[in-house]
XYZ file of C-alpha atoms in Angstrom:
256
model
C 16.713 4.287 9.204
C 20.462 4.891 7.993
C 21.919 3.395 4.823
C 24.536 4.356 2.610
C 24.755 4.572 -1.044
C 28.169 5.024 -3.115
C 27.712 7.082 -6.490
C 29.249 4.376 -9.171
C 30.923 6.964 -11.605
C 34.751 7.042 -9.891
C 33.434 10.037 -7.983
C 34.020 9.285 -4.336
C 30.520 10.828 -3.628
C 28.620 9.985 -0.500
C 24.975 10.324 -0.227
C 23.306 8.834 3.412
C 19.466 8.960 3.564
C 18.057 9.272 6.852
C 14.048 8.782 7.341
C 12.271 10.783 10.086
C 10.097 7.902 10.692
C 9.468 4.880 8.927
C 6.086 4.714 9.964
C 3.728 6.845 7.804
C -0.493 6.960 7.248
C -2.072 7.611 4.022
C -2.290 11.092 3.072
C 0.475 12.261 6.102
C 4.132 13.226 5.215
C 7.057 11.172 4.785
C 10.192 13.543 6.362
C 13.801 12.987 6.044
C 17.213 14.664 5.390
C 19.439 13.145 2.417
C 23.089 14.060 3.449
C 25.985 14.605 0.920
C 30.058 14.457 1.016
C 31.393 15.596 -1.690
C 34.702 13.733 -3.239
C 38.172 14.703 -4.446
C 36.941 16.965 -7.225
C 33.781 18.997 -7.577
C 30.915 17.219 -9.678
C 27.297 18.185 -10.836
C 24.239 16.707 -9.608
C 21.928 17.000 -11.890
C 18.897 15.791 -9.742
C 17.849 13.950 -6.871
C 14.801 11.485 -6.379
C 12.799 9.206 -3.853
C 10.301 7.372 -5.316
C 7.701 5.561 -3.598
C 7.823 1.308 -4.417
C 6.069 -1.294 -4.356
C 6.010 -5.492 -4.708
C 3.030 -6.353 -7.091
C 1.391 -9.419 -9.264
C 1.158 -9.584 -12.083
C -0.526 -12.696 -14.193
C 0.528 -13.182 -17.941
C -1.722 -16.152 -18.919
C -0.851 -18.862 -16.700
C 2.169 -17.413 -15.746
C 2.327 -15.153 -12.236
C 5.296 -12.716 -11.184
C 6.177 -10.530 -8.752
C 8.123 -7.156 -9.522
C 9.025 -4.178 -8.104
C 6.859 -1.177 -9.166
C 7.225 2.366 -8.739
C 4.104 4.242 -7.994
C 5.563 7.620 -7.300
C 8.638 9.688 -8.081
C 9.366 13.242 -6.010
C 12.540 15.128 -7.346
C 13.313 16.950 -3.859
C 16.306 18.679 -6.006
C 17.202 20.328 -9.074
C 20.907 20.944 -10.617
C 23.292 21.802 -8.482
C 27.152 21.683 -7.917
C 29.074 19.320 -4.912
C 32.045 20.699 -4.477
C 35.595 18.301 -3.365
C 34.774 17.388 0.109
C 32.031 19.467 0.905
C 29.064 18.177 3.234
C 25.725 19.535 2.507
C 21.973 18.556 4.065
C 19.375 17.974 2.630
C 15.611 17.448 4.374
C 12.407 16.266 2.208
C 8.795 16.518 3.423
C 6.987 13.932 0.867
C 2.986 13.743 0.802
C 1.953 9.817 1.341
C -0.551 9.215 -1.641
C -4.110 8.691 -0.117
C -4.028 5.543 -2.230
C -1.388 3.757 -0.955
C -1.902 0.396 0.051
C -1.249 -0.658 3.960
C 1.687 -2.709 5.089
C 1.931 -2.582 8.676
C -0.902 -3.157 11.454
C -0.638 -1.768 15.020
C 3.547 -1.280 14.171
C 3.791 -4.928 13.023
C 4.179 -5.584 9.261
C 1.409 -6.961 7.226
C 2.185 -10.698 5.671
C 2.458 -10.362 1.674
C 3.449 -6.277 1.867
C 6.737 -5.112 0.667
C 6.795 -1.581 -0.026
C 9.790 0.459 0.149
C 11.447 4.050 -0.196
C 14.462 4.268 -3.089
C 16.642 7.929 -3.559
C 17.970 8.443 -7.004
C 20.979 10.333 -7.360
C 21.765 11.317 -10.964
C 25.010 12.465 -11.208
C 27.483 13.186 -14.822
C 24.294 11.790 -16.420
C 24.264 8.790 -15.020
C 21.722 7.301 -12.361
C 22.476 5.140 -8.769
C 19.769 4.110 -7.159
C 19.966 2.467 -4.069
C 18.526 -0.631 -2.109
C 14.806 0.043 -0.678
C 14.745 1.610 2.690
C 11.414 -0.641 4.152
C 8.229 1.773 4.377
C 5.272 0.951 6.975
C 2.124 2.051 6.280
C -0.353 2.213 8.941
C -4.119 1.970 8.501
C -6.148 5.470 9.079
C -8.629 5.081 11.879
C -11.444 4.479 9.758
C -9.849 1.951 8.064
C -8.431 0.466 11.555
C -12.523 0.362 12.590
C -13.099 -1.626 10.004
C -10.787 -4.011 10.040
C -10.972 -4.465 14.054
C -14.704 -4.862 13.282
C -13.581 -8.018 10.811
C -11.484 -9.033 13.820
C -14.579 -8.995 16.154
C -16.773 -10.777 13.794
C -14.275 -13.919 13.653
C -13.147 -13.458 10.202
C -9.229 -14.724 10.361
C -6.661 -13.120 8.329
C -5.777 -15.043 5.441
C -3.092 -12.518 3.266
C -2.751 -9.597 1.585
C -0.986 -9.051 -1.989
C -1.491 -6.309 -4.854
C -2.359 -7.166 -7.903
C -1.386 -4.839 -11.486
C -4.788 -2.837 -12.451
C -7.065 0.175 -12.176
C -9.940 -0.270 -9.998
C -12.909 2.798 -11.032
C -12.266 5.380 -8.995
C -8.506 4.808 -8.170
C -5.446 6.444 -9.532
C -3.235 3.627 -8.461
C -2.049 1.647 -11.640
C -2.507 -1.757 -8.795
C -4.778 -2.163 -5.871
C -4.809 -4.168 -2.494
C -6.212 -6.962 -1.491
C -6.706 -8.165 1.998
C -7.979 -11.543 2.458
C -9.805 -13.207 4.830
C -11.290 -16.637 6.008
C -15.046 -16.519 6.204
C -16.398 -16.057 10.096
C -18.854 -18.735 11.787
C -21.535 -17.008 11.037
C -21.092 -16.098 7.087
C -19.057 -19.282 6.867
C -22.353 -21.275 5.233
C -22.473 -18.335 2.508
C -19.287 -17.984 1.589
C -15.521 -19.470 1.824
C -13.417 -16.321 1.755
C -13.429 -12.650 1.609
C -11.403 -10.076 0.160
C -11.069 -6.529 1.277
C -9.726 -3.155 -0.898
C -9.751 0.571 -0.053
C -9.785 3.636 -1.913
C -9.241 6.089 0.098
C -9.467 9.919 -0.500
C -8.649 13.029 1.194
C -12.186 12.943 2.733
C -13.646 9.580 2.438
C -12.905 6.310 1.354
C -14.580 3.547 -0.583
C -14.552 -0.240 0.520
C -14.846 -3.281 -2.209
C -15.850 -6.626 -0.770
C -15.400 -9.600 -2.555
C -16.543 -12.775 -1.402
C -15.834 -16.030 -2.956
C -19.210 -17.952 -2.647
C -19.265 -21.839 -1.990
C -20.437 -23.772 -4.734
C -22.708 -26.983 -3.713
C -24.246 -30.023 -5.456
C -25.064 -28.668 -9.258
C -24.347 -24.731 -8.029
C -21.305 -23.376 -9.338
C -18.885 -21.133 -7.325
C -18.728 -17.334 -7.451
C -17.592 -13.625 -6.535
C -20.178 -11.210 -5.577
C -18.969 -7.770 -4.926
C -20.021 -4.699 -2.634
C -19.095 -1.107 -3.117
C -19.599 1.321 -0.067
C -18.339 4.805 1.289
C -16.926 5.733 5.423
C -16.262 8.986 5.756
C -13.675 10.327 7.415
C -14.859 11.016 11.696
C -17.603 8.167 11.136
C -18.198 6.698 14.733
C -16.540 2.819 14.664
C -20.052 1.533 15.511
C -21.162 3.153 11.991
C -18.459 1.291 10.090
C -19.354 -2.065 11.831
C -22.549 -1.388 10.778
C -21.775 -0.082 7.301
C -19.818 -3.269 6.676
C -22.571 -5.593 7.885
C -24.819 -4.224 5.640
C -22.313 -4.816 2.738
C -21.946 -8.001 3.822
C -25.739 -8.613 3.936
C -26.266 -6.983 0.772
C -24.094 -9.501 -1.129
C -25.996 -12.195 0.717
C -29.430 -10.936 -0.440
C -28.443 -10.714 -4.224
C -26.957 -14.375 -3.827
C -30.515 -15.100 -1.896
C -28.876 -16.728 0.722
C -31.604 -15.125 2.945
């Protein structure tokens, strides 16, 4: 991915960002090389930035938004001086926060994701950011289990969206939600289900939410499920470990 930003100040700098790849897991390394050319005259950079973006809700009263939030900042330099029309390199090696939420499946994006990569270039104390350089981010394989497992059960994609909040556990300031339409079988319990990770550099936890079907004189509800993978569990373990979430929430509805 090539783009080019312009610093705004009358400077004539150049500054091209260049991602390794912009494919990237949870907890894996974002790589890339921001390239300068300096312009007529020699000018101070005072630092440069990438921070990690993202597109979230959020709900004031009846009211519901979408704006871009940043959820991480990396200064990958410190002061330094560009001299008139020199070219200088720069590569980055970013950790991907375990937390952050997944916007591309099997290399195609997921429908409701936006997040993005932005380098900040603060120059005679001023800032230019530039337009968001698209980030994909892949599921880990425990996470892919269990949502081929969803697949294989006949629950049908619905959307995903993040939402502004702090789930227990989580040090995101928003969380995912993936969202399905009920499968045959849980279809009589339940409309739709929605899906959120926490992951961690050894486990992860999975929330379930399923939004029950209210019937004559029965209101409808969410019932929740909480449970852990661990990282190197078999895919026939998560299958199983999300059946019995699934099950779980039917019990304490006493469906069964």
């Amino acid at each position: 991915m090539f783009r080019k930003l312009m610093a705004a100040f009358g400077a004539g700098v150049e500054v091209d960002t260049v991602l390794s790849t912009t494919h990237v897991r949870p907890g894996g390394l974002l790589e890339g090389t921001v390239r300068f050319q300096g312009g007529s005259s020699e000018h101070r950079v005072d630092a440069i930035t990438v921070d990690f973006t993202a597109v979230v809700e959020i709900e004031q009263g009846d009211n519901e938004f979408r704006t871009t939030y940043p959820f991480m900042r990396s200064q990958i330099s410190g002061p330094f001086v560009l001299k008139a029309g020199e070219a200088r390199s720069l590569p980055f090696s970013i950790p991907v926060p375990w937390e952050t939420p997944l916007s591309s499946i099997g290399g195609h994006p997921l429908p409701g994701m936006r997040l993005g990569v932005a380098t900040e270039l603060a120059l005679a104390g001023a800032l230019d950011k530039g337009d968001l350089d698209p980030l994909y981010v892949e599921p880990l394989p425990e996470q892919s289990h269990l949502l081929t497992a969803l697949d294989r059960m006949g629950f049908r994609f619905k959307r995903a969206d993040l939402e502004k909040g702090t789930l227990q556990g989580s040090m995101m300031p928003f969380f995912q939600e993936i969202e399905y339409y009920a499968a045959p079988d849980w279809r009589r319990h339940f409309n739709e289900l929605e899906l959120t990770f926490i992951a961690g550099p050894h486990s992860m936890d999975v929330i379930l939410e399923a939004d029950t079907r209210g019937g004559f004189l029965t209101s409808s509800h969410d019932v929740y499920n909480r449970f852990r993978v661990n990282y190197g569990d078999h895919p026939g373990a998560v299958q199983q470990a999300l059946h019995n979430g699934l099950t779980a929430m039917a019990h304490r509805r006493g469906w069964f």
